[in-house]
XYZ file of C-alpha atoms in Angstrom:
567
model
C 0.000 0.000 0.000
C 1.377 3.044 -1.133
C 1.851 6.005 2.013
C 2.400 9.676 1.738
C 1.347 10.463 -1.890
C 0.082 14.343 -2.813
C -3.362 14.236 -4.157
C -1.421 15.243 -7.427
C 0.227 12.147 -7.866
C -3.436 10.238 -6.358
C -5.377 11.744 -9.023
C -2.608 10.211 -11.617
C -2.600 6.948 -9.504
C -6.191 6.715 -10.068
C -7.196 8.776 -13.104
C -8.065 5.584 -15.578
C -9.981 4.069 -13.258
C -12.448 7.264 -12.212
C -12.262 7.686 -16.565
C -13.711 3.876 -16.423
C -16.512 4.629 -13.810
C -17.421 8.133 -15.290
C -18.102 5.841 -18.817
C -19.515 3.071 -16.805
C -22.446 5.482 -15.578
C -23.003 6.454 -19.007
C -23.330 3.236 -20.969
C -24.728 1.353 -17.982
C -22.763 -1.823 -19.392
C -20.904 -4.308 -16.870
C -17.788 -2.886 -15.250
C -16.312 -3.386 -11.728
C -12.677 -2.750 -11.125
C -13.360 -5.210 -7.757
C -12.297 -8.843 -8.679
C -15.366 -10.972 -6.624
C -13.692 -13.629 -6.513
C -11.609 -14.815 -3.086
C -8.621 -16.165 -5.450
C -8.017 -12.877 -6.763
C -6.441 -11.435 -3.597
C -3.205 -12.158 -2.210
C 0.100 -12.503 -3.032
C -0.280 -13.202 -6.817
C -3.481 -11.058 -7.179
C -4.799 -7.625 -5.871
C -1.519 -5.965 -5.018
C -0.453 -5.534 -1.761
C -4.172 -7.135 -0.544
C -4.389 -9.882 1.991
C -5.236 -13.580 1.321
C -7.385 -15.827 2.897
C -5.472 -16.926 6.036
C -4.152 -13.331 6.130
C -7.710 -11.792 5.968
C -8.516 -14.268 8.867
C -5.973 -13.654 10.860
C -5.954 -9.744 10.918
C -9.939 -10.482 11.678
C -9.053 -12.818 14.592
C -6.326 -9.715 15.804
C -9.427 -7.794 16.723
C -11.346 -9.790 18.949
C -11.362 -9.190 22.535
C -9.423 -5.780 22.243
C -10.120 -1.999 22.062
C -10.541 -0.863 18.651
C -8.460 2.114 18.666
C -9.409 5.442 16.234
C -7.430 8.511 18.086
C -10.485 10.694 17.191
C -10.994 13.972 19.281
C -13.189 13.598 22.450
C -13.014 10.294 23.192
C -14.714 10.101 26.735
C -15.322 5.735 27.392
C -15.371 2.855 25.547
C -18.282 0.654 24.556
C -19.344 -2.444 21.960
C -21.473 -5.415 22.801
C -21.287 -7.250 19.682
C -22.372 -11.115 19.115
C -21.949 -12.602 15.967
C -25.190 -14.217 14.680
C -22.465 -16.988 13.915
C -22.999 -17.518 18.355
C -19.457 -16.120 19.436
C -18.868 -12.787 21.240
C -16.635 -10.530 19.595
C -15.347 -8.599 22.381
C -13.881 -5.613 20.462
C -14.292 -1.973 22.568
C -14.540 1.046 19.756
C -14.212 4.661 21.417
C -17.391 6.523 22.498
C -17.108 10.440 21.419
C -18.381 13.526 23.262
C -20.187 14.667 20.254
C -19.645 18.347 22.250
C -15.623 17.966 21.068
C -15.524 15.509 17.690
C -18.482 17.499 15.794
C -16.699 20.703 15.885
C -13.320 19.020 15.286
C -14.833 17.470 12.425
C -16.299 21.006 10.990
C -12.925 22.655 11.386
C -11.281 19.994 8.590
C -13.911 21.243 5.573
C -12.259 24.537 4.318
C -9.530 22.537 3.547
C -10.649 19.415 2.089
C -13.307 21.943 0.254
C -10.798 23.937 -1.352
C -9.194 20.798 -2.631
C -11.326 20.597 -5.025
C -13.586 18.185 -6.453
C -11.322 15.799 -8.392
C -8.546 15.652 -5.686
C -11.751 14.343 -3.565
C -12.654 11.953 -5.607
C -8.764 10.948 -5.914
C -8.653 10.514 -2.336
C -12.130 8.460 -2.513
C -10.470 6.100 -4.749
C -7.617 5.407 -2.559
C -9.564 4.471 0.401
C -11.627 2.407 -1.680
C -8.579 0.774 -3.107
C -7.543 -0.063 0.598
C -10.711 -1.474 1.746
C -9.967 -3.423 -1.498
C -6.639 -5.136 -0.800
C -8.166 -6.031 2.643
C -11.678 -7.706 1.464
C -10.923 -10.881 3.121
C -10.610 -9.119 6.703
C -13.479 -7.409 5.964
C -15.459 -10.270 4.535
C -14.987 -11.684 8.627
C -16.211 -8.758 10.358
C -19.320 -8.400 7.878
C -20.165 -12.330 8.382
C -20.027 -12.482 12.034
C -22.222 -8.846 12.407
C -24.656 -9.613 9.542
C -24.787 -13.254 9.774
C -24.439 -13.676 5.862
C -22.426 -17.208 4.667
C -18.766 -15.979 4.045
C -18.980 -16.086 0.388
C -21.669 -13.427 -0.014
C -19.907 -11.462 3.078
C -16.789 -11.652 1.071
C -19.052 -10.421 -2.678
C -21.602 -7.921 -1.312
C -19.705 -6.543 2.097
C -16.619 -6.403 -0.007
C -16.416 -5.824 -3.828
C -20.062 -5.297 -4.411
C -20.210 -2.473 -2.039
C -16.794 -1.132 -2.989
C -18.012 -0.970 -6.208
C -21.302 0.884 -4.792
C -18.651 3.346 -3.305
C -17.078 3.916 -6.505
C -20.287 4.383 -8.485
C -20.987 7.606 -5.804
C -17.547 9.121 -6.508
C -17.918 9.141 -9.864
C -21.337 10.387 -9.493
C -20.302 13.268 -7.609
C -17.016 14.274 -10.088
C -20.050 13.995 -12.640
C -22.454 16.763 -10.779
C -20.008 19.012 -9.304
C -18.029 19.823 -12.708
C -20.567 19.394 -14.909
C -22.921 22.731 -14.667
C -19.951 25.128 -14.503
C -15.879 24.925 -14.453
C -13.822 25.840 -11.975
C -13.452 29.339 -13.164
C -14.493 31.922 -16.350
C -13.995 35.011 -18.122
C -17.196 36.640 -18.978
C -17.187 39.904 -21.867
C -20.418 41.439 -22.529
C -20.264 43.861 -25.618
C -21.379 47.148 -24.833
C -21.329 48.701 -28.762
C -19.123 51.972 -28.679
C -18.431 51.394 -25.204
C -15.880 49.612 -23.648
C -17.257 45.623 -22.762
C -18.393 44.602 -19.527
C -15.430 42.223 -18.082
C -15.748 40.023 -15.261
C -13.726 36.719 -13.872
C -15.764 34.259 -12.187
C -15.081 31.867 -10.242
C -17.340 28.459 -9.009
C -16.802 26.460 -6.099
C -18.931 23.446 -5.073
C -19.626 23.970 -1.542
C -20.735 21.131 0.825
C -23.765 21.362 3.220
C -21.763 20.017 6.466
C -21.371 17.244 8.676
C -23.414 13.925 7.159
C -24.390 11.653 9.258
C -24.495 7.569 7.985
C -26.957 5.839 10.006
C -25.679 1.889 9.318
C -28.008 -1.286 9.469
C -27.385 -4.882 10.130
C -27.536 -6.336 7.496
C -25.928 -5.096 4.896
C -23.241 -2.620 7.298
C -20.950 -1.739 3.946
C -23.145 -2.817 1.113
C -25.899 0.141 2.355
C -23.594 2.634 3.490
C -21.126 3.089 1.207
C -22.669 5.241 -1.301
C -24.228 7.895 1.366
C -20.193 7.649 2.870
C -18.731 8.561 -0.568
C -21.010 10.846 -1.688
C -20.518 13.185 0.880
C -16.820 12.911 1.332
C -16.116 12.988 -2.224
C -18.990 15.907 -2.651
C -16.837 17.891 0.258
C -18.641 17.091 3.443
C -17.546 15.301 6.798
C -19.168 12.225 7.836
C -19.897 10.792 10.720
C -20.447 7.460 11.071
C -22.746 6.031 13.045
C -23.176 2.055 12.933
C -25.945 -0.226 14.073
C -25.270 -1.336 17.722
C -24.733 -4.981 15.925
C -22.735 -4.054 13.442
C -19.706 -1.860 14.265
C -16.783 -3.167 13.105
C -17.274 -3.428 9.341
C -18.251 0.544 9.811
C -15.264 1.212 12.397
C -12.488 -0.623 9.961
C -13.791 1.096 6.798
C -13.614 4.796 9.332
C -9.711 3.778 10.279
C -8.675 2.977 6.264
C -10.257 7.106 5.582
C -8.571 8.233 8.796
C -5.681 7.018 7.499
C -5.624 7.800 4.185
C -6.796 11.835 4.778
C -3.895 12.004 6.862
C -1.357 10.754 4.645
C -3.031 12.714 1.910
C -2.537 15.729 3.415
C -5.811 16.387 5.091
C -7.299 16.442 9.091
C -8.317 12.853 9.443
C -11.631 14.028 11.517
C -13.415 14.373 7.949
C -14.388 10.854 9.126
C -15.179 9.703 12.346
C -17.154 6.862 13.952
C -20.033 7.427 16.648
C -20.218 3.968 18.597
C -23.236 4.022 21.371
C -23.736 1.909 24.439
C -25.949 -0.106 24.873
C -29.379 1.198 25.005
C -27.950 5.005 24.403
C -29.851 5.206 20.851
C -27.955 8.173 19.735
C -28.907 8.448 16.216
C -32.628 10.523 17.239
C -30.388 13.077 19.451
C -27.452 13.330 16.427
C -30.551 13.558 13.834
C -31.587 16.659 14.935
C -28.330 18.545 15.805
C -27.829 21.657 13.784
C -24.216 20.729 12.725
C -25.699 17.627 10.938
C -27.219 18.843 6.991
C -27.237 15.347 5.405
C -28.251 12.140 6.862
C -28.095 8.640 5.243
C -30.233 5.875 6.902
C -31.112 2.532 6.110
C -33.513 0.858 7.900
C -37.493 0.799 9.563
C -40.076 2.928 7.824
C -41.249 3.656 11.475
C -37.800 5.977 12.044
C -37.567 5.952 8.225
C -40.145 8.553 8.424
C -39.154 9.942 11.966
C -35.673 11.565 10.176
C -37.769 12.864 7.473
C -40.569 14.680 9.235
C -38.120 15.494 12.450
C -34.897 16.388 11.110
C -35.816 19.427 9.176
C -32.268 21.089 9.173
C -30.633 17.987 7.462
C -31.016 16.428 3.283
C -32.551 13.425 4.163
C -31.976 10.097 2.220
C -33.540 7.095 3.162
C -33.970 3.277 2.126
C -36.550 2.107 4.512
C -39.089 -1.454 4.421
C -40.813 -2.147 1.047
C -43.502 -5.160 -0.519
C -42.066 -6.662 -2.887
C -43.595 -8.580 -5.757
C -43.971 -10.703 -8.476
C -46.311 -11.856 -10.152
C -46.418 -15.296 -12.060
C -48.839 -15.220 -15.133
C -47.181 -17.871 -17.286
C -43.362 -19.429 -18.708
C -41.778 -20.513 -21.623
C -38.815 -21.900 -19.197
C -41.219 -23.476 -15.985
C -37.775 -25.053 -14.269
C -35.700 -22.009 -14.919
C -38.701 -19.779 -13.060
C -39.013 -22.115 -10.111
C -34.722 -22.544 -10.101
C -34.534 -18.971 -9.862
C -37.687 -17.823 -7.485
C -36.129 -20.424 -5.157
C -32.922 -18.841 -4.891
C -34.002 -15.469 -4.744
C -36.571 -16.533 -1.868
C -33.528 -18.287 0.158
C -30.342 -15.993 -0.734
C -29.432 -14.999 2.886
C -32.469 -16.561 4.820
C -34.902 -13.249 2.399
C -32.819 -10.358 5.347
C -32.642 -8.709 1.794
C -34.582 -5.411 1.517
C -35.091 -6.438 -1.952
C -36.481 -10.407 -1.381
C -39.609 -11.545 -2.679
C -42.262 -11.644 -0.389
C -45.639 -11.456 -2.361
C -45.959 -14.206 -5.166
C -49.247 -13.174 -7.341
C -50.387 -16.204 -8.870
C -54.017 -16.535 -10.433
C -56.107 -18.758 -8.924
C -56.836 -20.247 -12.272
C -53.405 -20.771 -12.919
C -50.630 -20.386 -15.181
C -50.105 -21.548 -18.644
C -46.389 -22.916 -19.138
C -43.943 -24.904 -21.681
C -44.517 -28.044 -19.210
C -48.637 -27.472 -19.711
C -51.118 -25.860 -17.793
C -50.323 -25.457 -13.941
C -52.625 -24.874 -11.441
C -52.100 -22.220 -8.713
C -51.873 -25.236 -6.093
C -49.086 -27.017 -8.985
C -47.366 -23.629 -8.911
C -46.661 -23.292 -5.491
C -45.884 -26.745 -4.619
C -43.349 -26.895 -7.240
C -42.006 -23.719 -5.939
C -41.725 -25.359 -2.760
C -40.788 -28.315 -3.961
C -37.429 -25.899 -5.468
C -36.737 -24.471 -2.684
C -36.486 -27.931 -0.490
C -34.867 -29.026 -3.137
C -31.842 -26.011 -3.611
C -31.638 -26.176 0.533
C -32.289 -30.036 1.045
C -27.791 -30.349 1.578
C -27.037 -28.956 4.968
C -23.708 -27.709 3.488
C -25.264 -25.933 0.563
C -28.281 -24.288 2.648
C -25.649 -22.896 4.981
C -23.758 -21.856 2.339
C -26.788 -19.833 0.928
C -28.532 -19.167 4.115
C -26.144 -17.910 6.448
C -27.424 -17.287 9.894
C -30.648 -15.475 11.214
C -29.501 -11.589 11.911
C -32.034 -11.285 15.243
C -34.285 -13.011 17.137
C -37.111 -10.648 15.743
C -36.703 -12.521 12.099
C -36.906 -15.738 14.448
C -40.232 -15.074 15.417
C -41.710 -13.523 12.079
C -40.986 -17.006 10.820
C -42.635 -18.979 13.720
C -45.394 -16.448 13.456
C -46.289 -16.860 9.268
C -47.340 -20.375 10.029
C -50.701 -19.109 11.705
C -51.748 -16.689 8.792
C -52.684 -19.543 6.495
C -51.807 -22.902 5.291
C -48.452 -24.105 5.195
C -47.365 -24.780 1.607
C -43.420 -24.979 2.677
C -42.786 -24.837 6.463
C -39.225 -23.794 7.775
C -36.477 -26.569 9.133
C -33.483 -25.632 11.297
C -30.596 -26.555 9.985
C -27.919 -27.315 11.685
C -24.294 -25.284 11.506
C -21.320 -27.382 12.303
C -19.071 -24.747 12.124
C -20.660 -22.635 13.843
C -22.929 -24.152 16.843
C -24.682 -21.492 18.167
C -25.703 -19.864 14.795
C -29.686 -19.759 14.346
C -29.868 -20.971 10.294
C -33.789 -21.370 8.945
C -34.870 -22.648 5.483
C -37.717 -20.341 4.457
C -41.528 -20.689 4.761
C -44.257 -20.127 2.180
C -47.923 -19.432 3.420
C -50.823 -19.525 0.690
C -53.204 -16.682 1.108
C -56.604 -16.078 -0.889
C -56.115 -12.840 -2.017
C -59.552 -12.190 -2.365
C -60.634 -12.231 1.446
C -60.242 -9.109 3.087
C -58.895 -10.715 6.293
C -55.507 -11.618 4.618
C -54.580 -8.332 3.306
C -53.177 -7.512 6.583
C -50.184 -10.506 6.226
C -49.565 -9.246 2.637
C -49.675 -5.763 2.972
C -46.968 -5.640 5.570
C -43.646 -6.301 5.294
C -42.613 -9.568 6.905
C -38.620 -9.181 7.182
C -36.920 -12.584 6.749
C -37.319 -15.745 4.723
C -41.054 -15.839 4.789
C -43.059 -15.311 1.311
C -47.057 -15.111 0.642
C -48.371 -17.206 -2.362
C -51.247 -14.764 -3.020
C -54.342 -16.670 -5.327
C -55.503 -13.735 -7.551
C -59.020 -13.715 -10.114
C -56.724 -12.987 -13.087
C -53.295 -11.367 -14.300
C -54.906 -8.210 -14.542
C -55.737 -8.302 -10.828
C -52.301 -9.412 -10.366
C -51.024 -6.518 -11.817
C -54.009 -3.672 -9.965
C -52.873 -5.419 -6.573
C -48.831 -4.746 -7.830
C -49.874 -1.032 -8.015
C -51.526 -0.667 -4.970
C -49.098 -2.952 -3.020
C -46.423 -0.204 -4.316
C -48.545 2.834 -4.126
C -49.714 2.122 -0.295
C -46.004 0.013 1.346
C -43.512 0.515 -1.174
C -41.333 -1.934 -3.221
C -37.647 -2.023 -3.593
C -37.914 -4.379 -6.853
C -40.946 -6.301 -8.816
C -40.778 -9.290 -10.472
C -42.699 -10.487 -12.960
C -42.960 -13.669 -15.255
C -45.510 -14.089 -18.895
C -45.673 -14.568 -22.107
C -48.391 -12.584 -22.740
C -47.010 -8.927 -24.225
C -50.285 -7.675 -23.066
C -49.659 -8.482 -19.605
C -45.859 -7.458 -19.702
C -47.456 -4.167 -21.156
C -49.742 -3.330 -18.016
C -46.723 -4.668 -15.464
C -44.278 -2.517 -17.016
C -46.876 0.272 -16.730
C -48.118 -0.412 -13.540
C -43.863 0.237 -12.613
C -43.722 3.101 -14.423
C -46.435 4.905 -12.457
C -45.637 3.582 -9.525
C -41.643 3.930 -10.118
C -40.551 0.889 -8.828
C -37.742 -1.226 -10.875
C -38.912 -4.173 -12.670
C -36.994 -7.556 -13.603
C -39.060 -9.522 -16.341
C -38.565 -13.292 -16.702
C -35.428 -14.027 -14.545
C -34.601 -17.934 -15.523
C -30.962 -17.642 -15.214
C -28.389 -16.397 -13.138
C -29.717 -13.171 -12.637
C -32.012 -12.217 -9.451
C -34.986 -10.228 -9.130
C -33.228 -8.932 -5.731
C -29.632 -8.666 -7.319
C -28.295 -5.323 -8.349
C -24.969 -4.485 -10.023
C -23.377 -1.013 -9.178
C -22.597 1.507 -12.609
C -25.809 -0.482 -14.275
C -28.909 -1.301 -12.140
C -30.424 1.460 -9.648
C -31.323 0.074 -6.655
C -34.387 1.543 -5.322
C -36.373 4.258 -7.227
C -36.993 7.148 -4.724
C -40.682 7.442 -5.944
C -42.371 5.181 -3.885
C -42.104 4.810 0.504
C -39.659 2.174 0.172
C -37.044 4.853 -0.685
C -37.173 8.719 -0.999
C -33.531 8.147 -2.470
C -31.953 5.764 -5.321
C -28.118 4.448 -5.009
C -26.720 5.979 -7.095
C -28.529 8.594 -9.468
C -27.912 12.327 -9.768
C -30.137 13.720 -7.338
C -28.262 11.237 -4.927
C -25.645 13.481 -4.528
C -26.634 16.946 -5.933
C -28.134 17.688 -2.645
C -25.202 17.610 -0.698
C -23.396 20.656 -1.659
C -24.041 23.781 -3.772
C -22.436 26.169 -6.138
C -20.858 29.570 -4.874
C -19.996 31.971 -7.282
C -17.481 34.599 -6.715
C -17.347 37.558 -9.221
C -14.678 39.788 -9.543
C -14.233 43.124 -12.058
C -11.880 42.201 -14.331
């Protein structure tokens, strides 16, 4: 790893690469310079990045000690972590008077502002690049505070979310030099008369301090693009992580620290906020006049709390959603029940963008194996899933661990809303005794009788989905609108022949903004996004007032200040 360099010789280091996302945005085709695969780092791949048994050990180096930050106003220690997995972690991070860091943390922007906007997204790139050469460490600390299996740990908590990182960078270069340059001579002809002369100059401006509110499950994948967006758009972050999930939030806070400082800059443009137990900080920090952006992923309840309460602050949010597909017919019946199976099992469903609803008419389905009915359909989609999770090794492998005991009892719950087409097994974890690993469960639900609405309607975190009987597709699609209108939907899925029907989904998604996957049979999942390409969320409906990434994901967080001087 390379120490010390100007943000000159950075911006060289890393120019190709911020040309390559910068085009990526703008053709939308594949591109991630983040090899996903384990292999890739180590002595022969990523250079200087750690290996497997390094990325284990420097993981194992943390446990049971004080995670140590040097940030201003540390006044205690705290952390209370338990990995899903069943072991403690034992790891102390330092607890800030808010009174001492927030104002340290304001005193670093005129600086980092007036380093302009591609130096910042130089600097973005190199603490990107050394959360890179250390995915394996991190792919540890996001598996035992998430509770995903190692290999998606190691893809989404680690490349896929660097990635996610890099799209926001180049996002921001994009929007801050795009409306103006950095400076201009403006001549206005005056006839006779000497011209009107005057040199301008235009400086993006950030807002403030943003504050990253972090979730559970997905502690890098979510906050990665509110992190990078603000730093690279001028701003200081604060990080604050979910009580669970510190230490894939505090060792992506010590790679910035590190890397500001080398680069020249006050490392207190990034600090972490740990609370103790109980504290609940993030309502208090919401509100705080220093804070003018705010990044939280999580509940709709304090979803809409930050929104309506904190008033002073740009508020971007990714809160709970209803997602749905509907199943009208196939030309490929195996590949659709191979591919709703893994997208209804991928990480037990603690995906914000998992199935939950299946809209099948009661009537059923018309598909290249014949006519199904609805009951066919969702046996055979049961039948899938028991029959993707029926190795122990593999369902672990896919599963991972349940993140909290409230996802425990939605699943032990969803057996008394209807009948039982699939019910959850335990399954056991040799590895890893104590971990809490569930196949899912599918309920069938009329969707016709009023008393059910109130199952499907709501979002039911975790690995449990609703087979909802429907009249026809087009009621299918009228209860897709108002499941996205009323609760929001992160994705929609939707499977048919019929261009008539594909017509009225795809419309349905267009009024309702919600992103739409259409007849998924391969390797591709409805709840599977890929950063420079796919937007995840929309921002128009109450799963999300925000999409990662887009424009208007990071225009908000700083403004233009023109200077005028006579020439």
């Amino acid at each position: 790893m390379t120490a010390g360099l100007t943000t000159a010789q950075l911006t060289e280091k890393h120019r190709a690469v911020l040309d390559q996302a910068l085009d990526a945005i703008r053709s939308r085709a594949y591109w991630s310079p983040h090899p996903e695969h384990p292999k890739a780092y180590g002595a022969d791949g990523v250079p200087g990045s750690l290996d497997a048994a390094q990325g284990q050990a420097a993981f194992e180096a943390l446990r049971g000690k004080r995670f140590e930050l040097d940030q201003p106003g540390t006044d205690g220690w705290s952390g209370s972590e338990v990995s899903p997995y069943g072991p403690e972690l034992g790891i102390e991070y330092p607890h800030a008077d808010l009174g001492i860091l927030l104002p340290a943390m304001r005193a670093a922007m005129p600086a980092w502002r007036e380093a302009g906007p591609e130096a910042r997204a130089a600097v973005c790139i190199e603490i990107l690049s050394r959360i890179n050469a250390r995915t394996h460490e991190f792919a540890h600390a996001v598996m035992h505070t998430s509770g995903q299996a190692f290999m998606m740990a190691f893809q989404a908590g680690g490349p896929h979310a660097q990635d996610r990182g890099l799209e926001a960078v180049a996002y921001a270069l994009r929007a801050q030099t795009g409306e103006a340059p950095a400076s201009a001579e403006w001549v206005k002809p005056q006839g006779k008369r000497d011209p009107l002369k005057l040199d301008k100059q235009f400086t993006s401006v950030p807002r403030g301090i943003s504050l990253l509110i972090g979730c559970n499950t997905f502690p890098t994948w979510n906050s990665y693009p509110g992190l990078f967006a603000s730093l690279a758009t001028g701003n200081a972050v604060l990080v604050k992580p979910h009580p669970r999930a510190v230490l894939p939030l505090a060792l992506t806070v010590q790679v910035a620290r590190e890397v500001l400082g080398e680069a020249g800059f006050s490392p207190d443009l990034v600090a972490l906020a740990a609370e103790r137990d109980g504290e609940g900080i993030a309502k208090a920090l919401a509100v705080r006049p220093e804070i003018r952006i705010i990044d939280y992923t999580g509940s709709t309840a304090f979803g809409d709390w930050l929104e309506t309460n904190a008033r002073q602050a740009q508020v971007y949010t990714e809160k709970a959603g209803v997602n749905t597909v509907v199943v009208d017919s196939t030309g490929d019946y195996k590949g659709m029940l191979a591919n709703l199976a893994f997208s209804l099992s991928l990480y037990s469903g603690q995906m914000c963008t998992t199935p939950q609803n299946l809209l099948i008419p009661r009537d059923g389905i018309s598909t290249d194996a014949g006519h199904k009915s609805y009951d066919e359909v969702v046996s055979d989609v049961a039948a899938a899933v028991e029959g993707l999770l029926g190795d122990d090794a593999r369902a672990n492998a896919l599963l991972g661990a349940i993140v909290n005991d409230q996802v425990k009892e939605r699943i032990d719950a969803a057996a008394q809303l209807g009948e039982v087409a699939l019910a959850s097994r335990t399954v056991a974890n040799p590895d890893f005794p104590g971990a809490t690993v569930r196949t899912p469960v599918i309920v069938k639900l009329d969707g016709a009788k009023p008393d059910t609405e109130a199952a499907y309607l709501s979002e039911c975190f975790g690995p449990v989905s609703f087979a909802v009987a429907v009249d026809s597709a087009a009621d299918a699609v009228e209860l897709l609108r108002r499941t996205v209108r009323e609760k929001g939907a992160m994705t929609v899925g939707a499977y048919t022949t019929s261009a008539e029907v594909e017509r009225l989904v795809e419309e349905a998604c267009l009024e309702e903004c919600a992103q739409l996957s259409l007849n998924l049979t391969g390797g591709v999942y409805v709840n599977q996004t890929a950063a420079f390409s796919d937007f995840h969320g929309s921002g128009g409906n109450p799963a999300a007032n925000a999409v990662l990434c887009d424009t208007a994901f990071v225009a908000g967080r700083f403004r233009t200040v023109e200077v005028r001087r006579q020439a």
